[in-house]
CSV table of C-alpha atoms (C1' of nucleotides) in Angstrom, one decimal:
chain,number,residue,atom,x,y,z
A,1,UNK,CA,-26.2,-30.6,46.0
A,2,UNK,CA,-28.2,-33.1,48.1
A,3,UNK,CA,-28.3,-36.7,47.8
A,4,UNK,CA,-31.1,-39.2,48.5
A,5,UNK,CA,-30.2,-42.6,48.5
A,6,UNK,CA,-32.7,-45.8,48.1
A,7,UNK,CA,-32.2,-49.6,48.8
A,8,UNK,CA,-33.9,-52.0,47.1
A,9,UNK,CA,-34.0,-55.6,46.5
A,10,UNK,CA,-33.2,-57.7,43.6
A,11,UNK,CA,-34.6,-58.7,41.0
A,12,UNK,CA,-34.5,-54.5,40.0
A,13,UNK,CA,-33.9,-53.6,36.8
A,14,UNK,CA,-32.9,-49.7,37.0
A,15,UNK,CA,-32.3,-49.3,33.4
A,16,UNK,CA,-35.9,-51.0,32.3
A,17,UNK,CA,-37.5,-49.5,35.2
A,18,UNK,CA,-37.0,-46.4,33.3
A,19,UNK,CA,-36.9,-47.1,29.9
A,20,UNK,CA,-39.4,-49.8,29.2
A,21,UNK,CA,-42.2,-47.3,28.9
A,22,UNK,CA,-42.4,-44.1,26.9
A,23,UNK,CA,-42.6,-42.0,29.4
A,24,UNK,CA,-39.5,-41.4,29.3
A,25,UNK,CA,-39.6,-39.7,25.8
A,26,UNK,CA,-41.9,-37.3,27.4
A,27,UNK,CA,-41.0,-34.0,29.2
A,28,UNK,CA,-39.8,-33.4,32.3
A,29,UNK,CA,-37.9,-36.8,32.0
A,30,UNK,CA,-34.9,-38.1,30.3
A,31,UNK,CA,-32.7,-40.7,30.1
A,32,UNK,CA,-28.7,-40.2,29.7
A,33,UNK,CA,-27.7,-43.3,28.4
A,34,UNK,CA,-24.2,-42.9,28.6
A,35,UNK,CA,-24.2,-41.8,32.5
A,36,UNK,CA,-27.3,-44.4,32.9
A,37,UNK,CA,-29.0,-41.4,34.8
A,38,UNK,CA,-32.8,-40.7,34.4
A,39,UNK,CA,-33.2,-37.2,35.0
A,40,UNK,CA,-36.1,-34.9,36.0
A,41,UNK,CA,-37.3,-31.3,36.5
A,42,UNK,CA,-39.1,-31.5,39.8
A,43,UNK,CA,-41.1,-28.4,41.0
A,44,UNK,CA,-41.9,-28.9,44.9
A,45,UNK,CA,-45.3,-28.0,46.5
A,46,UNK,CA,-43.2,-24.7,48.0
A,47,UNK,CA,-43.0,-23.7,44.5
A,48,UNK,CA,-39.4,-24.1,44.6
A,49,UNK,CA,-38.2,-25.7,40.8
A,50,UNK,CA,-35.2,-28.6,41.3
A,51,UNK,CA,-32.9,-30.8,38.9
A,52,UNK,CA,-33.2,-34.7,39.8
A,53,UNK,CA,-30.7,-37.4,38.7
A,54,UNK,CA,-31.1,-40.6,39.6
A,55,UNK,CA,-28.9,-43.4,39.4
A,56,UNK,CA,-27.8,-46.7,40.1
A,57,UNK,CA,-25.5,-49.0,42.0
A,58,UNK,CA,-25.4,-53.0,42.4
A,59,UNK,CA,-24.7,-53.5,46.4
A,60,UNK,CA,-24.6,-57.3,47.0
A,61,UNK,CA,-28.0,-58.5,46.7
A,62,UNK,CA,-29.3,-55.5,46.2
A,63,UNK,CA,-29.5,-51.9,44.4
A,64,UNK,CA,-28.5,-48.7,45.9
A,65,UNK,CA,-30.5,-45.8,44.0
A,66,UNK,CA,-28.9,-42.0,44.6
A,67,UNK,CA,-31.2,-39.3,43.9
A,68,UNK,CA,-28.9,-36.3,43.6
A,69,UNK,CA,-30.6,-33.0,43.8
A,70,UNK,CA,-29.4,-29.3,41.9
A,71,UNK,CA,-30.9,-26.6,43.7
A,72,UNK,CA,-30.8,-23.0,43.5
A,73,UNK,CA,-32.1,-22.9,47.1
A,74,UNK,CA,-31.6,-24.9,50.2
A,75,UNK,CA,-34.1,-27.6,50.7
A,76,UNK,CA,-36.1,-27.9,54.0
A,77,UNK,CA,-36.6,-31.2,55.8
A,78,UNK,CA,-40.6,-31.1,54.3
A,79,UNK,CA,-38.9,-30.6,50.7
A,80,UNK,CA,-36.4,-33.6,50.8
A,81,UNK,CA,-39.9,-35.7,52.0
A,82,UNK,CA,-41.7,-34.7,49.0
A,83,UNK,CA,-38.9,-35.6,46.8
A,84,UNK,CA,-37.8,-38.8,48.5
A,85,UNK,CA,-41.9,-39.9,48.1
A,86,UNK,CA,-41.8,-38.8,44.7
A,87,UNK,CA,-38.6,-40.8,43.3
A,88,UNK,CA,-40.5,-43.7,45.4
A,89,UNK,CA,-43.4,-43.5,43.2
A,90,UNK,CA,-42.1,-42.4,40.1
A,91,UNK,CA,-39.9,-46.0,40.3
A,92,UNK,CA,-42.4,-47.7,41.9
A,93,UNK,CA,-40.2,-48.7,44.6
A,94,UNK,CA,-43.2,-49.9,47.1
A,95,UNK,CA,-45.1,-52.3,44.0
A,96,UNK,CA,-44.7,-55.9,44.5
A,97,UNK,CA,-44.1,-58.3,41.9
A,98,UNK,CA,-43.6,-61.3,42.6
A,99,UNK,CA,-47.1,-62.6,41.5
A,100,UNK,CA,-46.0,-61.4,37.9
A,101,UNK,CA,-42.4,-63.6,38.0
A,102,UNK,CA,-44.6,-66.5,39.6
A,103,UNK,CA,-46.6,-66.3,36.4
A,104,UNK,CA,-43.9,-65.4,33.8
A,105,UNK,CA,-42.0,-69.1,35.2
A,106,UNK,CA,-44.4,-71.0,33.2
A,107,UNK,CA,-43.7,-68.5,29.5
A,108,UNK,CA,-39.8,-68.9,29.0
A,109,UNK,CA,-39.4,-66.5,26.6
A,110,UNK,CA,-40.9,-63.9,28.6
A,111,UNK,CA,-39.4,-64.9,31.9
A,112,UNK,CA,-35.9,-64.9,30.6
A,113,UNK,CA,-37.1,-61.0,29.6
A,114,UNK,CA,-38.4,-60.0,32.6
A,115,UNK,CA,-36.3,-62.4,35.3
A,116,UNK,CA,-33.5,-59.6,35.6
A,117,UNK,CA,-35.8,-56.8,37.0
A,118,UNK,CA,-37.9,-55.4,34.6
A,119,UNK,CA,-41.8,-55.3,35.1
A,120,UNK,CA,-42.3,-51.6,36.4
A,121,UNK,CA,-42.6,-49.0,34.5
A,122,UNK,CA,-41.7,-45.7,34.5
A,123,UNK,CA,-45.1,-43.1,35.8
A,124,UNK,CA,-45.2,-39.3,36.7
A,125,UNK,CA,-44.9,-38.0,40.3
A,126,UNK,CA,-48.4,-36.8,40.0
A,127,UNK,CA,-51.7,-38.6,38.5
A,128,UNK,CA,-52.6,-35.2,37.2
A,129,UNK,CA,-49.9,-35.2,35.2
A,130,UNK,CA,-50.1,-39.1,33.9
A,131,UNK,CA,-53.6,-38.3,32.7
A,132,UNK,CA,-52.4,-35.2,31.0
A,133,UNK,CA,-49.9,-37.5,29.1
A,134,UNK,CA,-52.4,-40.1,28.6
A,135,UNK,CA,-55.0,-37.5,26.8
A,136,UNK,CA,-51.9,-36.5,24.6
A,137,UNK,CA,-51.6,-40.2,23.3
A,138,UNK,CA,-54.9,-40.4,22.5
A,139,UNK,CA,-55.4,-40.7,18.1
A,140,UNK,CA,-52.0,-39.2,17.6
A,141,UNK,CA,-49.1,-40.4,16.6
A,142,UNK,CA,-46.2,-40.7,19.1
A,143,UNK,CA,-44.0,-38.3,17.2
A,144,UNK,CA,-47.0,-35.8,18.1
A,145,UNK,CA,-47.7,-36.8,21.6
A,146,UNK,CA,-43.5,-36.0,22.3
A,147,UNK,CA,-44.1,-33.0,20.9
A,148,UNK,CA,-47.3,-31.9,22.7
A,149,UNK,CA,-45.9,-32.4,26.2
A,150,UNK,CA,-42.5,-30.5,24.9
A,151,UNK,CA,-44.5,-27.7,24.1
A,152,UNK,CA,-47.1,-27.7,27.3
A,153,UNK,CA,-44.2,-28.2,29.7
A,154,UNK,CA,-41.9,-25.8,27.8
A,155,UNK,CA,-44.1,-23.0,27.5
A,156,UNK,CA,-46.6,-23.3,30.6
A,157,UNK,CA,-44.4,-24.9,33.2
A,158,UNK,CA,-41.8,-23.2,35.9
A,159,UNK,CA,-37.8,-22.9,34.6
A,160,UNK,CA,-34.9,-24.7,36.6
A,161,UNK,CA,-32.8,-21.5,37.6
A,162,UNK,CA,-30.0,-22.9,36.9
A,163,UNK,CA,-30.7,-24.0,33.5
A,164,UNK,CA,-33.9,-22.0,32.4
A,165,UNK,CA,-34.7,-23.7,28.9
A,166,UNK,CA,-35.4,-26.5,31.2
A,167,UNK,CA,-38.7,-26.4,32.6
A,168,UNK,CA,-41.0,-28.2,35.5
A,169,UNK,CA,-44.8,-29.9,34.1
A,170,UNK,CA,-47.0,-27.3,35.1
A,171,UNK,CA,-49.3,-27.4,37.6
A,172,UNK,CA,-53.0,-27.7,37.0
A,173,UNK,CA,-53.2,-23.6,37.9
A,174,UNK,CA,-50.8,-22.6,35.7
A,175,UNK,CA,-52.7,-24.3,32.9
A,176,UNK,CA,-55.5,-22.6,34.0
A,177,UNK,CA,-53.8,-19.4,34.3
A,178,UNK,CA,-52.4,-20.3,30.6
A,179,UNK,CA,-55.7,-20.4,29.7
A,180,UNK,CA,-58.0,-22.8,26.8
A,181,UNK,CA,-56.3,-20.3,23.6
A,182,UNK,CA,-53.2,-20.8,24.4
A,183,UNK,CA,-53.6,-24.7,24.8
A,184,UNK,CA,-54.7,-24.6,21.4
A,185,UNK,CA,-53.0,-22.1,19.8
A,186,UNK,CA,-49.5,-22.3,21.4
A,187,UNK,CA,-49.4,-25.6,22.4
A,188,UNK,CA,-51.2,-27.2,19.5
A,189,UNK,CA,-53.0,-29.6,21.5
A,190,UNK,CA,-55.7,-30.1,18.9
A,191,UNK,CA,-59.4,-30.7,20.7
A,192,UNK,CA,-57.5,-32.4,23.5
A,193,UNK,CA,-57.1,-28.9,24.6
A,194,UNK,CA,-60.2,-28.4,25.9
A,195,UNK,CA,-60.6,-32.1,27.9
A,196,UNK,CA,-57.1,-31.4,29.5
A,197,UNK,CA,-57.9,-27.2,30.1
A,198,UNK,CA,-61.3,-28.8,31.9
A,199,UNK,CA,-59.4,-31.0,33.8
A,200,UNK,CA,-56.8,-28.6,34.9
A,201,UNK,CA,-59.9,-26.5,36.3
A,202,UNK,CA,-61.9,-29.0,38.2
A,203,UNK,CA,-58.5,-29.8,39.8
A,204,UNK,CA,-57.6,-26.3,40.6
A,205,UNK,CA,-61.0,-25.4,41.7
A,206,UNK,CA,-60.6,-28.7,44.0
A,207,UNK,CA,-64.1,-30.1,42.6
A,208,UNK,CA,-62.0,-32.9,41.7
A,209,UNK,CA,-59.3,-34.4,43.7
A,210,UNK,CA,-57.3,-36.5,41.2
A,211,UNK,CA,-54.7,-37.5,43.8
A,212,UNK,CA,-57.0,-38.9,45.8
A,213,UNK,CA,-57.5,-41.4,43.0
A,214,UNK,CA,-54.0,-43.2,44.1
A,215,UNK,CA,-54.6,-44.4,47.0
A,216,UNK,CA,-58.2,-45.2,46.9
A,217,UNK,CA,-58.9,-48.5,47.6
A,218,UNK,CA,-61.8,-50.6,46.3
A,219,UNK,CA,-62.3,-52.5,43.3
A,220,UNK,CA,-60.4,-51.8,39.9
A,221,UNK,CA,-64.2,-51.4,38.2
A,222,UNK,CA,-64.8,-48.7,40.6
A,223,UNK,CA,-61.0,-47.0,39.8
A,224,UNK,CA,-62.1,-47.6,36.3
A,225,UNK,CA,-65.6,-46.0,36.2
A,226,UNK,CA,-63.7,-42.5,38.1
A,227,UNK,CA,-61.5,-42.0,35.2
A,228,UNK,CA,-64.0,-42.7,32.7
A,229,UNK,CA,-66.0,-39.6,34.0
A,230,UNK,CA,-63.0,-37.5,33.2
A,231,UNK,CA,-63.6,-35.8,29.8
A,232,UNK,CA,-61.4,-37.4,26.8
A,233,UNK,CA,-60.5,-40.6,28.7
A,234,UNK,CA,-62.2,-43.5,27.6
A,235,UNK,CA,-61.9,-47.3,27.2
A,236,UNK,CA,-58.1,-47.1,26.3
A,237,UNK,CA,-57.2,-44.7,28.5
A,238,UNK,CA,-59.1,-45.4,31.5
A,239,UNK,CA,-57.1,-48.7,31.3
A,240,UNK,CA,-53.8,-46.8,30.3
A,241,UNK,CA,-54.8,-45.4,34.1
A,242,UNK,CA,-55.0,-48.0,35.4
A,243,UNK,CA,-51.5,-49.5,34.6
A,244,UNK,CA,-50.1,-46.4,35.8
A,245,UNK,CA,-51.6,-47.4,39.5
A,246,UNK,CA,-50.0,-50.4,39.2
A,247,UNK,CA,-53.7,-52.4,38.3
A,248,UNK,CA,-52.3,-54.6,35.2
A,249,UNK,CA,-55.8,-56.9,35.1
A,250,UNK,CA,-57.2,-54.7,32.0
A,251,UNK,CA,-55.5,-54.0,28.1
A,252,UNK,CA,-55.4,-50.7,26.9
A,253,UNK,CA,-56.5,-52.0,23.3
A,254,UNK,CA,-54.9,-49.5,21.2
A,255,UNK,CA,-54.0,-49.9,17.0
A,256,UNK,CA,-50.6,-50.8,18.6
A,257,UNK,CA,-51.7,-53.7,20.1
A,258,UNK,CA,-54.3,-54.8,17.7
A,259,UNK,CA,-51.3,-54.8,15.2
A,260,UNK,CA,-48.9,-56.6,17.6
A,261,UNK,CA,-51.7,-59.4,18.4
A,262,UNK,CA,-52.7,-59.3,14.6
A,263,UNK,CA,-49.3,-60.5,13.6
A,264,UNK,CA,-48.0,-62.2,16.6
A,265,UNK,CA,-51.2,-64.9,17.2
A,266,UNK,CA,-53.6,-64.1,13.9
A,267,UNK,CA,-50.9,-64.2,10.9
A,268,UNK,CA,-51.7,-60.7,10.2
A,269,UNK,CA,-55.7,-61.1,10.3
A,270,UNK,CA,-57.7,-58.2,11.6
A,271,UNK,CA,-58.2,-59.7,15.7
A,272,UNK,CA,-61.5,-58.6,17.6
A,273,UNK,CA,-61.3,-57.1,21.1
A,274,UNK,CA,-62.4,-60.1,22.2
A,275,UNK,CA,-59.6,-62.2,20.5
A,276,UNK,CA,-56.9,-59.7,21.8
A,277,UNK,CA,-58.6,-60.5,25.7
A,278,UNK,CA,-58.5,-64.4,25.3
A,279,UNK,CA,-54.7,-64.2,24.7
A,280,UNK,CA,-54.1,-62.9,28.0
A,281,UNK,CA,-56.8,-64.3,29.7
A,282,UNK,CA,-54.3,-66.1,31.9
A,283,UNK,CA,-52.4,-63.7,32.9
A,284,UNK,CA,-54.9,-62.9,35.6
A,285,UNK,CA,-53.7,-59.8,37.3
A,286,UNK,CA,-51.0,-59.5,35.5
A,287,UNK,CA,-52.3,-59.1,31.5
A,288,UNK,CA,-51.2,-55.5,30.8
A,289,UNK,CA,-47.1,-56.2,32.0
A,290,UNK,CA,-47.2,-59.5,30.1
A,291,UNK,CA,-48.4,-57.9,26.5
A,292,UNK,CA,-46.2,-55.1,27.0
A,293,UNK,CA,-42.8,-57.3,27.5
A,294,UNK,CA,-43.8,-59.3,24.9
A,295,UNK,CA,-43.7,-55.7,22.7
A,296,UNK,CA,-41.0,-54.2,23.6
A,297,UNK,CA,-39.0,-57.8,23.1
A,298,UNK,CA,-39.7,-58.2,19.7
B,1,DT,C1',-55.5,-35.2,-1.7
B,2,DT,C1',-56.6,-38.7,1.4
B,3,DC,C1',-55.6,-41.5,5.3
B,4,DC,C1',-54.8,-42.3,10.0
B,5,DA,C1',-52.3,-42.3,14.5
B,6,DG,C1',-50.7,-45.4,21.4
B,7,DG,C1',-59.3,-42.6,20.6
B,8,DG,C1',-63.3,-40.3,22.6
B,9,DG,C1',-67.8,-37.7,22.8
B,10,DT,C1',-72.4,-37.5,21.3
B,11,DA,C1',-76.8,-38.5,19.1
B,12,DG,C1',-79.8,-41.8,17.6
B,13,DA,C1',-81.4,-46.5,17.2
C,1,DT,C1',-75.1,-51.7,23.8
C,2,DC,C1',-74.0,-50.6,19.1
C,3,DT,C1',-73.1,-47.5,15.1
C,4,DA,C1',-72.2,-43.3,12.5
C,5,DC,C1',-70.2,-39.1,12.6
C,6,DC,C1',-67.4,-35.5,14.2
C,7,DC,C1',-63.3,-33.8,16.4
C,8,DA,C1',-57.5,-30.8,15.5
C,9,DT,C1',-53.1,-32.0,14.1
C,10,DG,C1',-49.4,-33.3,11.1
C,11,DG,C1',-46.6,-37.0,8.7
C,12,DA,C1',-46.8,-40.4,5.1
DNA sequence: TTCCAGGGGTAGA
DNA sequence: TCTACCCATGGA
């Protein structure tokens, strides 16, 4: 067992850092409430498949996260790297967001919400596998999206040795390996099978390098206009995408959110795109975090 | 049986 | 840019 240990300053929220998003319904993750441990099957560039848990301590003014690793193998110095980068990303330990609390001061309701911590949400170690996910949300209920990624992880992805029904999200080559019939067939991915079993291809083949996509810099139109050329990821999406990169200036207008603003600011009317937009207009860079608090605080 | 979900692609105007 | 139609799946 190794351990990894992270400090970071207050406001952090471990618990809604996690668990605010639904991400963590989805496999490879999972929350143990009674522990308070958000758990993970990692499989590491060396091919090499590991347990994560990941919990929380208050220190003072700050919180102390361990990362405690089950291995079958011993880890090399380039393998506790990856992993320590990973948990960094996946908990968006690096994102700033103070500019968000700024804002949420003059909203009471929301800023006695969010003051604690909360404003990042939980994302995938890779952006492969966030747009996977984000296909998979697309005109389905959520009950169906859970059981997609059950079912693609399960069946497609690498087992933890030491507890083989537990498996790793597979790797854009494995999917590929897995091949388009068994996306459809086996995993029941409906005609998202063939956007994702495209994806999974151009990414494998390297004629597109989705990871690149995290840290490129420039304007969140151009970050915008690169996931809309991938196949199955439009408006919604693109801007679900987004979010995930930590760019909160777009909605990802979904029927969620049109019934939410419907009920919340219309009495129940049918709202316009439009209408939705002017409710968060002044939230600036910061429109996607404050719808979503306002949902899951209702 | 029909509708629709945390929509998106395509063709045609 | 907008609209109509199609796309798999499964629960209500």
């Amino acid at each position: 067992m190794r351990e990894l240990e992270f400090l970071v300053s207050k406001p952090f929220d471990f618990e809604s850092t996690v668990c605010s998003y639904g991400w963590i319904d989805l496999a490879p993750c999972r929350w143990i409430s009674e522990q308070r441990v958000f758990q993970r099957v990692e499989r590491l560039n060396c091919g090499q498949v590991v347990l994560l848990n990941v919990s929380a301590a208050n220190i003072g003014r700050r919180v102390c996260l361990t990362a405690r690793i089950q291995t079958s193998h011993r880890l090399t110095s380039n393998d506790i790297e990856e992993l320590r980068a990973k948990v960094a990303w996946t908990l968006r330990l690096n994102e700033n967001f103070s500019g968000f609390y700024r804002l949420a001061r003059n909203n009471p309701h929301l800023y006695a919400r969010v003051r604690g911590g909360a404003g990042r949400l939980l994302r995938s170690p890779s952006l492969f596998e966030d747009v996977v996910k984000t296909i998979c949300t697309t005109n389905t209920t959520w009950s169906q999206t859970v059981g997609m990624v059950q079912r693609l992880v399960d069946r497609i992805g690498d087992p933890f040795p030491l507890r083989p029904e537990w498996h790793a999200f597979p790797t854009p080559e494995q999917i590929v390996r897995a091949g388009l019939h068994a996306l459809q067939a086996d995993v029941r991915l409906g005609y998202r099978s063939q956007y994702i079993f495209q994806l999974a291809h151009d990414v494998a083949s390297g004629e597109c390098d989705i990871e690149a996509l995290k840290s490129m810099g420039g304007s969140t139109e151009d970050l915008r206009r690169a996931f809309k050329k991938i196949k199955g990821v439009g408006d919604y999406a693109a801007n679900t995408l987004l979010m995930l990169l930590g760019r909160y200036e777009e909605l990802a207008i979904d029927s969620e959110m049109r019934e939410f603003v419907s009920h919340r600011y219309f009495r129940g009317r049918p709202v316009s795109d439009t209408q939705i937009r002017s409710m968060y207009e002044q939230w600036d860079k910061w429109k996607y975090l404050a719808y979503w608090f306002e949902l899951v605080g209702d």
